[in-house]
PDB file of C-alpha atoms in Angstrom:
ATOM      1  CA  THR A   1       0.000   0.000   0.000  1.00 51.00           C
ATOM      2  CA  SER A   2       1.308   3.432  -0.926  1.00 70.00           C
ATOM      3  CA  ASN A   3       0.885   6.707   0.903  1.00 85.00           C
ATOM      4  CA  ILE A   4       1.342   8.690  -2.321  1.00 89.00           C
ATOM      5  CA  GLN A   5      -1.789  10.703  -3.043  1.00 91.00           C
ATOM      6  CA  GLN A   6      -2.789  12.934  -5.938  1.00 94.00           C
ATOM      7  CA  VAL A   7      -3.823  16.495  -5.113  1.00 94.00           C
ATOM      8  CA  SER A   8      -5.473  18.763  -7.684  1.00 96.00           C
ATOM      9  CA  GLY A   9      -7.069  22.171  -7.897  1.00 95.00           C
ATOM     10  CA  THR A  10      -7.471  25.322  -9.945  1.00 97.00           C
ATOM     11  CA  ILE A  11      -5.586  28.620  -9.794  1.00 97.00           C
ATOM     12  CA  LYS A  12      -6.852  31.753 -11.527  1.00 96.00           C
ATOM     13  CA  TYR A  13      -4.955  34.779 -12.866  1.00 96.00           C
ATOM     14  CA  VAL A  14      -1.472  33.193 -12.809  1.00 97.00           C
ATOM     15  CA  THR A  15       0.354  33.012 -16.142  1.00 96.00           C
ATOM     16  CA  SER A  16       3.198  30.563 -15.392  1.00 96.00           C
ATOM     17  CA  SER A  17       4.351  27.920 -12.925  1.00 96.00           C
ATOM     18  CA  ALA A  18       6.883  30.457 -11.609  1.00 96.00           C
ATOM     19  CA  GLY A  19       3.918  32.125  -9.888  1.00 97.00           C
ATOM     20  CA  VAL A  20       3.017  28.967  -7.960  1.00 98.00           C
ATOM     21  CA  SER A  21       4.694  27.559  -4.844  1.00 98.00           C
ATOM     22  CA  ILE A  22       3.681  24.519  -2.817  1.00 98.00           C
ATOM     23  CA  THR A  23       4.798  23.181   0.554  1.00 98.00           C
ATOM     24  CA  VAL A  24       3.800  19.869   2.118  1.00 97.00           C
ATOM     25  CA  ASN A  25       4.410  19.657   5.860  1.00 97.00           C
ATOM     26  CA  GLY A  26       6.754  22.635   5.580  1.00 97.00           C
ATOM     27  CA  MET A  27       8.873  21.142   2.791  1.00 97.00           C
ATOM     28  CA  PRO A  28       8.897  22.811  -0.655  1.00 98.00           C
ATOM     29  CA  LEU A  29       7.460  20.730  -3.489  1.00 97.00           C
ATOM     30  CA  SER A  30       8.764  21.574  -6.961  1.00 94.00           C
ATOM     31  CA  ASN A  31       7.437  18.619  -8.948  1.00 95.00           C
ATOM     32  CA  PHE A  32       3.935  19.770  -9.927  1.00 97.00           C
ATOM     33  CA  ASP A  33       1.962  20.349 -13.113  1.00 97.00           C
ATOM     34  CA  PHE A  34       0.370  23.722 -13.758  1.00 98.00           C
ATOM     35  CA  ASN A  35      -1.498  24.675 -16.931  1.00 98.00           C
ATOM     36  CA  PRO A  36      -1.886  28.476 -17.109  1.00 96.00           C
ATOM     37  CA  ASN A  37      -4.391  28.157 -19.973  1.00 96.00           C
ATOM     38  CA  ASN A  38      -7.062  26.587 -17.750  1.00 97.00           C
ATOM     39  CA  GLY A  39      -5.513  27.034 -14.283  1.00 97.00           C
ATOM     40  CA  SER A  40      -5.334  23.320 -13.499  1.00 98.00           C
ATOM     41  CA  LEU A  41      -2.834  22.319 -10.820  1.00 98.00           C
ATOM     42  CA  GLY A  42      -1.870  18.762  -9.927  1.00 97.00           C
ATOM     43  CA  PHE A  43       0.792  16.954  -7.982  1.00 97.00           C
ATOM     44  CA  ASN A  44       1.517  13.697  -6.210  1.00 96.00           C
ATOM     45  CA  THR A  45       2.823  13.758  -2.669  1.00 95.00           C
ATOM     46  CA  ASN A  46       3.747  11.380   0.130  1.00 93.00           C
ATOM     47  CA  LEU A  47       1.422  11.797   3.087  1.00 92.00           C
ATOM     48  CA  ASN A  48       2.239  10.931   6.669  1.00 92.00           C
ATOM     49  CA  PRO A  49      -0.358   9.153   8.809  1.00 89.00           C
ATOM     50  CA  GLY A  50      -2.478  11.819  10.521  1.00 92.00           C
ATOM     51  CA  ILE A  51      -2.694  15.510   9.656  1.00 95.00           C
ATOM     52  CA  ASN A  52      -0.674  16.786   6.685  1.00 96.00           C
ATOM     53  CA  ASN A  53      -0.458  20.514   5.961  1.00 97.00           C
ATOM     54  CA  VAL A  54      -0.396  21.640   2.337  1.00 97.00           C
ATOM     55  CA  THR A  55       0.101  25.310   1.444  1.00 98.00           C
ATOM     56  CA  ILE A  56      -0.376  26.535  -2.111  1.00 97.00           C
ATOM     57  CA  THR A  57       0.643  30.106  -2.900  1.00 98.00           C
ATOM     58  CA  ALA A  58      -0.135  31.852  -6.187  1.00 98.00           C
ATOM     59  CA  SER A  59       1.274  35.220  -7.187  1.00 97.00           C
ATOM     60  CA  ASN A  60       1.079  37.666 -10.067  1.00 97.00           C
ATOM     61  CA  PRO A  61       1.988  41.361 -10.477  1.00 96.00           C
ATOM     62  CA  ALA A  62      -1.175  42.367  -8.559  1.00 96.00           C
ATOM     63  CA  GLY A  63      -0.230  40.382  -5.428  1.00 97.00           C
ATOM     64  CA  GLN A  64      -0.493  36.900  -3.983  1.00 97.00           C
ATOM     65  CA  ASP A  65      -2.912  34.555  -2.273  1.00 97.00           C
ATOM     66  CA  SER A  66      -2.352  31.389  -0.244  1.00 97.00           C
ATOM     67  CA  GLU A  67      -4.553  28.458   0.626  1.00 96.00           C
ATOM     68  CA  ASN A  68      -3.766  26.175   3.558  1.00 97.00           C
ATOM     69  CA  ILE A  69      -5.252  22.689   3.395  1.00 95.00           C
ATOM     70  CA  GLU A  70      -5.215  19.961   6.049  1.00 96.00           C
ATOM     71  CA  ILE A  71      -5.303  16.415   4.703  1.00 94.00           C
ATOM     72  CA  ASN A  72      -5.974  13.745   7.322  1.00 93.00           C
ATOM     73  CA  TYR A  73      -4.379  10.562   5.985  1.00 90.00           C
ATOM     74  CA  HIS A  74      -5.315   7.161   7.388  1.00 84.00           C
ATOM     75  CA  ASP A  75      -3.221   4.163   6.413  1.00 74.00           C
ATOM     76  CA  PRO A  76      -5.627   1.874   4.515  1.00 71.00           C
ATOM     77  CA  ARG A  77      -3.836  -1.357   5.433  1.00 69.00           C
ATOM     78  CA  ARG A  78      -6.014  -3.759   7.345  1.00 61.00           C
ATOM     79  CA  ILE A  79      -5.024  -5.853  10.321  1.00 64.00           C
ATOM     80  CA  ALA A  80      -4.615  -9.513   9.444  1.00 63.00           C
ATOM     81  CA  LEU A  81      -4.729 -12.250  12.058  1.00 70.00           C
ATOM     82  CA  GLN A  82      -2.837 -15.471  11.444  1.00 66.00           C
TER      83      GLN A  82
END
């Protein structure tokens, strides 16, 4: 079982990936896909069991905006008795 999860969203009014920054649990994430034509954002990330904090910041010449997201990850492995 993998703890890699896909995260996706939409960002408006940003014209390049240089205007997007992402952190997961305080660590910068640089491997993401951003399409400025439709604003789609997507990335895969390793999640720790419990609360994971994701911050997405978008900026353009008019300013910047950030969104903080909490993802509560539960390990899907089941207990097996032998």
